Amino acid sequence: MSVATTTQVVPLDLLQAHESGQILEVVAPNEWTHRLQELGLREGVTIRMVKTGEPCILAIDGHRFSYRCDPSTMIMVELAESIA
Amino acid sequence: MSDSVTTPSESSRLTVALIGNPNTGKSTLFNALCGGQARVGNFPGVTVEKKVGQYQFKERDITLIDLPGTYSLSPRSADEMVSVDVLLGRQDDIPKPQAVVCIVDSSNLERNLYVFSQIRDLNLPTVLVLNMWDLAKNRGITIDVDELRQRLGVTVVMTSAHRQDGIEAVSEAIIQVVEDEVTPPPRLFPEAFYAEVEKLSAWLVEHGEEPAHFYLHERMLLDVRGASEEATNKENTLQLKEYLGETRLRLAAEGCRIPAIETKLRYNWIREKLDGVMVRPASDQTLSTSDRIDKIVTHRFSGILVFALLMFLVFQAIYTWSGPFMNLVEGGQNFISTTVEGWMPPGTLRSLLVDGLIAGVGSVIIFLPQIVMLFAFIAIMEDCGYMARAAFLMDKLMTKIGLSGKSFLPLMSSFACAIPGVMATRVIENRRDRMVTMLVAPLMSCSARLPVYILMIYTFIPASFIFGWLPLQGTVLFAMYALGTLIAIPIAWILKKTFFKGETPPFVMELPPYKWPSPRIVFDRVYDRAKAFVVRAGTLIFSVTVLVWALSYFPSDHSELHNLSIQMETIEVTAPAEQETLDQLSDQHNLLAGKLIRESYLGRMGVAIEPVVKPLGWDWRIGIGALASFPAREVVIATLGTIFSLGGDTDEENPGLRSTLAAATWPDGRPLFTVPVALSIMVFFALCAQCGATLMVIRRETNSWRWPIFTFTYMTVLAYVAAFLTYQIGTAIGG
Ligand SMILES: Nc1nc2c(ncn2[C@@H]2O[C@H](COP(=O)(O)OP(=O)(O)O)[C@@H](O)[C@H]2O)c(=O)[nH]1
């Protein structure tokens, strides 16, 4: 993975199609964080937005997930600035 | 729950548990090992399917227990607790497993190892099966298996279960690991945590609890409001919760935050173990074939179009293709009736056989082809990966009524049968959503309604074309399927606004890559369901049929009727030219038969209920048919078959049920079935809760009588009102 020159942290749902980044933080009610983490949405993981919208499609390690969060859940992503 | 007994003398017998994430090929491996021989049942008190298989390998009898697919071993409900209980030998009806086989998807190793890391904590002999080895290779993923074996301290086997690759090695590994010494589980948590678990164990024993496995006490601390908290003496529960709360606070003060700590530590451990062992190709920026298909299939407009088209084709296909099969079965049924009539004189026994059994059960069996087709379509859509996309697509619509796409799968499988549908609601994490989904699932038109639709449509809806190209009959069938779904929308919305108020839940679901459906899996599912259908026809429907036959045969005196039959059959043989006499006798016979059935017990009951069903356009015979179908709706076909056959409405040329119904009249000679009547019957069956088994499953899943009673009431009222409107409006428009 190339090192990003500038970093930008945005909520996951603001990612554009084909943008990718690393999950910095998962803010959600306790039980739900646990589920998300078990599914692979956890800190340090690189995710890519395949299709935006509600729900959106995410790619994690070559696997695809549909994802829609409720207002109490926020996943912060550190954008990877255009990977070479 | 107590420790179960394994007979020591049978040292050659091995009990092995199979566990892993969903979609890792667990069932495929299970079938490959056991050759598809499995006993399927339920664990007592919960809704978890218990699948146990037996096979022999190198003189050893191996009993394989298939545990439900799971992403983690953190029991949050009684259902999830079952897996833990089985693994720890706390499940009464199953001996404690001597080994665990943990199956993972090699192409997604990191995430799949989560449950493995929890299984390690159980300290049981463990075999790690890296399945989907072919897939990992295709994706360019390399795994240094020897190194992995070293680092994890367990036996590792690579398989491609769908091709039967590496299956023997799994069995070899099983019989090997039970001999080997178990490497103690890694200690992932800070020592303070283990100290607290020890303290908790001591505290529990002090409070009169049975000593239990260390893992259970770990879980008590780690799962906030988890199922292990409940598994204690009632008096202690409150105190325990308080104790656990304090302990968690203490641990948090030391930087060990529950529950976040667990995922963090386990994934760190996994990453450490996989570092340098697994290498995956640098990026997955390229669009895979699945992504390209998804572009169309999950698109806002084209996606919906594809979905609608697919559904429409399925129903048209079921309708069109089933015709020839139906004729075949019907031909067989006629042949049997005629044969029986040939070698038996008219009498009570012959009536039981011909009017009761052959007309009753036969008229249900005739629908087997359609049901097989419906199940096959659903199984194919599920196995190729389309179903998850449909759920994705539907999430948008579902959120409008306060549900999520998660509810789509249970509802879709309810089109096959509401029983697996209701059980499938277990994938919904949110309790309120789960309840709403469960309560509307029986509104989906299940395969048992199909016979009613087909019978009515085939007999009474003209085979014409709308706009000159759209087959009317297939379209009516589609409309009946749409009806339940459309009605479910406001019902779910109301439920979500009243009894089950709450936020729209979040929605996270895996979209597996598309693949060709496996014939084996499709066949297995279809076979299971078809078998269930035939068994039901042979038992429940059989009994109801005999009961209905008896009620409509007795107490009237049938000797005169039998005499008439004998006369007719004699003339047919000796003087077939005397058509006039024959017609006369036949009219007399039918008149008498009609009178007799009106005088029977059933007829008297019918007269009592006729005022209730008359507004729906039904006569008492249809009313009785509908009433008799409350235990299982497909019974109506059998019941109508028996009532109309006994009532003398049978068309002598063609004794099949369709022509019988077409010939049926009111006492004044008007035809009984018109298009509005047929529609009103279909609408009633589409919406009514006529399935004892479904209500029982709802009762089991909700653990209360309240919800099945609620479901039954709202559906029955709905069905009656809708059938009433259909008939009245239909008559007003079409006459
Ligand atoms: N490519 C590949 N597919 C597999 C393998 N094992 C199973 N499958 C397929 O994966 C799908 C899911 O398998 P199934 O046994 O139902 O998974 P379960 O949910 O874990 O029980 C099926 O379509 C199988 O045919 C494998 O080793 N390689």
XYZ file of N, CA, C and O in Angstrom, chain B residues 336-403:
272
model
N -56.658 -45.540 -11.907
C -56.775 -46.288 -10.654
C -58.236 -46.365 -10.212
O -58.735 -47.439 -9.861
N -58.941 -45.216 -10.268
C -60.356 -45.249 -9.869
C -61.125 -46.268 -10.689
O -61.898 -47.071 -10.152
N -60.917 -46.232 -12.011
C -61.661 -47.133 -12.883
C -61.330 -48.576 -12.559
O -62.204 -49.446 -12.531
N -60.050 -48.834 -12.318
C -59.652 -50.204 -12.002
C -60.341 -50.685 -10.731
O -60.900 -51.779 -10.681
N -60.306 -49.812 -9.697
C -60.936 -50.201 -8.431
C -62.422 -50.449 -8.656
O -62.988 -51.436 -8.177
N -63.056 -49.561 -9.413
C -64.482 -49.724 -9.680
C -64.751 -51.007 -10.450
O -65.807 -51.607 -10.317
N -63.757 -51.382 -11.257
C -63.901 -52.599 -12.045
C -63.949 -53.854 -11.193
O -64.718 -54.773 -11.471
N -63.086 -53.911 -10.163
C -63.115 -55.153 -9.388
C -63.774 -55.074 -8.022
O -63.620 -55.944 -7.188
N -64.554 -54.033 -7.810
C -65.292 -53.989 -6.551
C -66.738 -53.601 -6.819
O -66.983 -52.678 -7.591
N -67.680 -54.281 -6.191
C -69.074 -53.874 -6.354
C -69.308 -52.583 -5.574
O -68.596 -52.311 -4.614
N -70.304 -51.781 -5.994
C -70.597 -50.566 -5.256
C -70.889 -50.879 -3.794
O -71.508 -51.893 -3.486
N -70.429 -50.041 -2.899
C -70.634 -50.279 -1.473
C -69.816 -49.301 -0.678
O -69.129 -48.442 -1.246
N -69.871 -49.443 0.635
C -69.212 -48.467 1.495
C -67.702 -48.468 1.281
O -67.076 -47.427 1.149
N -67.089 -49.680 1.213
C -65.643 -49.751 1.085
C -65.179 -49.121 -0.222
O -64.218 -48.367 -0.264
N -65.907 -49.432 -1.310
C -65.518 -48.869 -2.591
C -65.645 -47.344 -2.544
O -64.808 -46.625 -3.061
N -66.690 -46.885 -1.870
C -66.865 -45.440 -1.761
C -65.694 -44.815 -0.997
O -65.166 -43.777 -1.388
N -65.273 -45.497 0.085
C -64.140 -44.967 0.852
C -62.908 -44.868 -0.044
O -62.191 -43.873 -0.046
N -62.663 -45.935 -0.807
C -61.471 -45.951 -1.656
C -61.557 -44.916 -2.765
O -60.661 -44.096 -2.942
N -62.660 -44.954 -3.521
C -62.746 -44.116 -4.712
C -63.041 -42.663 -4.355
O -62.350 -41.749 -4.796
N -64.081 -42.460 -3.554
C -64.480 -41.086 -3.252
C -63.585 -40.465 -2.188
O -63.316 -39.269 -2.204
N -63.164 -41.286 -1.236
C -62.358 -40.753 -0.152
C -60.895 -40.657 -0.544
O -60.367 -39.575 -0.742
N -60.252 -41.798 -0.693
C -58.799 -41.787 -0.832
C -58.316 -41.345 -2.198
O -57.492 -40.447 -2.301
N -58.828 -41.984 -3.241
C -58.280 -41.670 -4.561
C -58.654 -40.244 -4.964
O -57.802 -39.469 -5.403
N -59.921 -39.888 -4.757
C -60.322 -38.532 -5.119
C -59.650 -37.505 -4.219
O -59.300 -36.415 -4.654
N -59.460 -37.847 -2.960
C -58.889 -36.888 -2.012
C -57.388 -36.729 -2.153
O -56.903 -35.700 -2.603
N -56.654 -37.779 -1.802
C -55.197 -37.684 -1.816
C -54.676 -37.473 -3.234
O -53.768 -36.666 -3.467
N -55.300 -38.151 -4.197
C -54.864 -38.015 -5.588
C -54.926 -36.581 -6.063
O -54.020 -36.091 -6.734
N -55.974 -35.887 -5.651
C -56.102 -34.523 -6.154
C -55.072 -33.590 -5.541
O -54.847 -32.502 -6.052
N -54.413 -34.016 -4.477
C -53.352 -33.179 -3.922
C -52.013 -33.521 -4.575
O -51.233 -32.648 -4.949
N -51.774 -34.821 -4.737
C -50.508 -35.273 -5.317
C -50.292 -34.689 -6.710
O -49.169 -34.452 -7.140
N -51.384 -34.415 -7.381
C -51.298 -33.900 -8.739
C -50.483 -32.613 -8.797
O -49.955 -32.229 -9.826
N -50.328 -31.927 -7.657
C -49.641 -30.639 -7.673
C -48.162 -30.742 -7.352
O -47.470 -29.738 -7.253
N -47.692 -31.947 -7.208
C -46.274 -32.134 -6.924
C -45.372 -31.459 -7.975
O -44.411 -30.789 -7.614
N -45.646 -31.617 -9.275
C -44.747 -31.008 -10.264
C -44.554 -29.499 -10.078
O -43.423 -29.008 -10.113
N -45.638 -28.798 -9.815
C -45.503 -27.347 -9.656
C -44.658 -27.014 -8.443
O -43.850 -26.097 -8.464
N -44.895 -27.780 -7.374
C -44.184 -27.472 -6.149
C -42.696 -27.734 -6.324
O -41.859 -26.950 -5.914
N -42.394 -28.819 -7.007
C -40.984 -29.116 -7.299
C -40.374 -27.970 -8.099
O -39.272 -27.500 -7.801
N -41.102 -27.481 -9.094
C -40.561 -26.400 -9.921
C -40.334 -25.139 -9.106
O -39.299 -24.492 -9.221
N -41.300 -24.815 -8.269
C -41.176 -23.593 -7.462
C -39.956 -23.669 -6.543
O -39.143 -22.755 -6.477
N -39.818 -24.803 -5.883
C -38.673 -24.952 -4.989
C -37.367 -24.919 -5.763
O -36.369 -24.371 -5.310
N -37.370 -25.518 -6.945
C -36.152 -25.533 -7.744
C -35.759 -24.103 -8.116
O -34.603 -23.718 -7.979
N -36.718 -23.294 -8.532
C -36.401 -21.914 -8.901
C -35.823 -21.156 -7.718
O -34.822 -20.443 -7.841
N -36.453 -21.319 -6.558
C -35.979 -20.569 -5.393
C -34.583 -21.044 -4.991
O -33.695 -20.244 -4.722
N -34.377 -22.359 -5.026
C -33.057 -22.895 -4.654
C -31.994 -22.395 -5.629
O -30.878 -22.044 -5.229
N -32.316 -22.339 -6.919
C -31.338 -21.881 -7.907
C -31.001 -20.409 -7.671
O -29.835 -20.025 -7.631
N -32.014 -19.592 -7.451
C -31.754 -18.165 -7.242
C -30.915 -17.946 -5.988
O -30.084 -17.054 -5.931
N -31.134 -18.796 -4.979
C -30.376 -18.645 -3.762
C -28.935 -19.065 -3.974
O -28.011 -18.364 -3.603
N -28.755 -20.216 -4.615
C -27.408 -20.770 -4.706
C -26.524 -19.997 -5.679
O -25.317 -19.977 -5.514
N -27.114 -19.376 -6.698
C -26.247 -18.667 -7.644
C -25.844 -17.303 -7.101
O -24.999 -16.635 -7.667
N -26.437 -16.888 -5.994
C -26.045 -15.611 -5.385
C -27.010 -14.493 -5.708
O -26.834 -13.373 -5.247
N -28.038 -14.782 -6.489
C -28.950 -13.705 -6.876
C -29.775 -13.193 -5.695
O -30.050 -12.000 -5.594
N -30.177 -14.109 -4.816
C -31.061 -13.743 -3.718
C -30.503 -12.591 -2.881
O -31.244 -11.705 -2.471
N -29.190 -12.599 -2.625
C -28.593 -11.540 -1.825
C -28.729 -10.201 -2.540
O -28.938 -9.168 -1.913
N -28.632 -10.211 -3.884
C -28.802 -8.972 -4.658
C -30.230 -8.485 -4.567
O -30.488 -7.288 -4.481
N -31.156 -9.435 -4.627
C -32.558 -9.056 -4.513
C -32.796 -8.410 -3.153
O -33.502 -7.407 -3.055
N -32.168 -8.948 -2.120
C -32.316 -8.365 -0.784
C -31.746 -6.953 -0.769
O -32.324 -6.039 -0.186
N -30.615 -6.788 -1.437
C -29.987 -5.470 -1.542
C -30.953 -4.480 -2.190
O -31.179 -3.379 -1.717
N -31.515 -4.919 -3.288
C -32.437 -4.090 -4.056
C -33.665 -3.722 -3.232
O -34.166 -2.610 -3.266
N -34.134 -4.712 -2.492
C -35.380 -4.535 -1.761
C -35.191 -3.706 -0.499
O -36.152 -3.222 0.066
N -33.942 -3.561 -0.072
C -33.705 -2.800 1.162
C -34.322 -1.417 1.056
O -34.913 -0.907 1.995
N -34.189 -0.821 -0.120
C -34.716 0.527 -0.335
C -36.219 0.568 -0.076
O -36.719 1.470 0.580
N -36.916 -0.445 -0.600
C -38.365 -0.481 -0.410
C -38.710 -0.841 1.026
O -39.618 -0.283 1.622
N -37.950 -1.785 1.565
C -38.249 -2.259 2.917
C -38.091 -1.140 3.936
O -38.824 -1.098 4.920
N -37.117 -0.242 3.736
C -36.925 0.815 4.718
C -38.150 1.730 4.765
O -38.423 2.343 5.783
N -38.875 1.796 3.669
C -40.069 2.651 3.648
C -41.112 2.160 4.638
O -41.914 2.946 5.129
N -41.139 0.852 4.886
C -42.082 0.368 5.892
C -41.364 0.031 7.193
O -41.897 -0.659 8.050
N -40.163 0.524 7.322
C -39.462 0.393 8.589
C -38.716 -0.920 8.780
O -38.286 -1.238 9.869
N -38.568 -1.686 7.709
C -37.797 -2.930 7.812
C -36.509 -2.771 7.011
O -36.285 -1.746 6.370
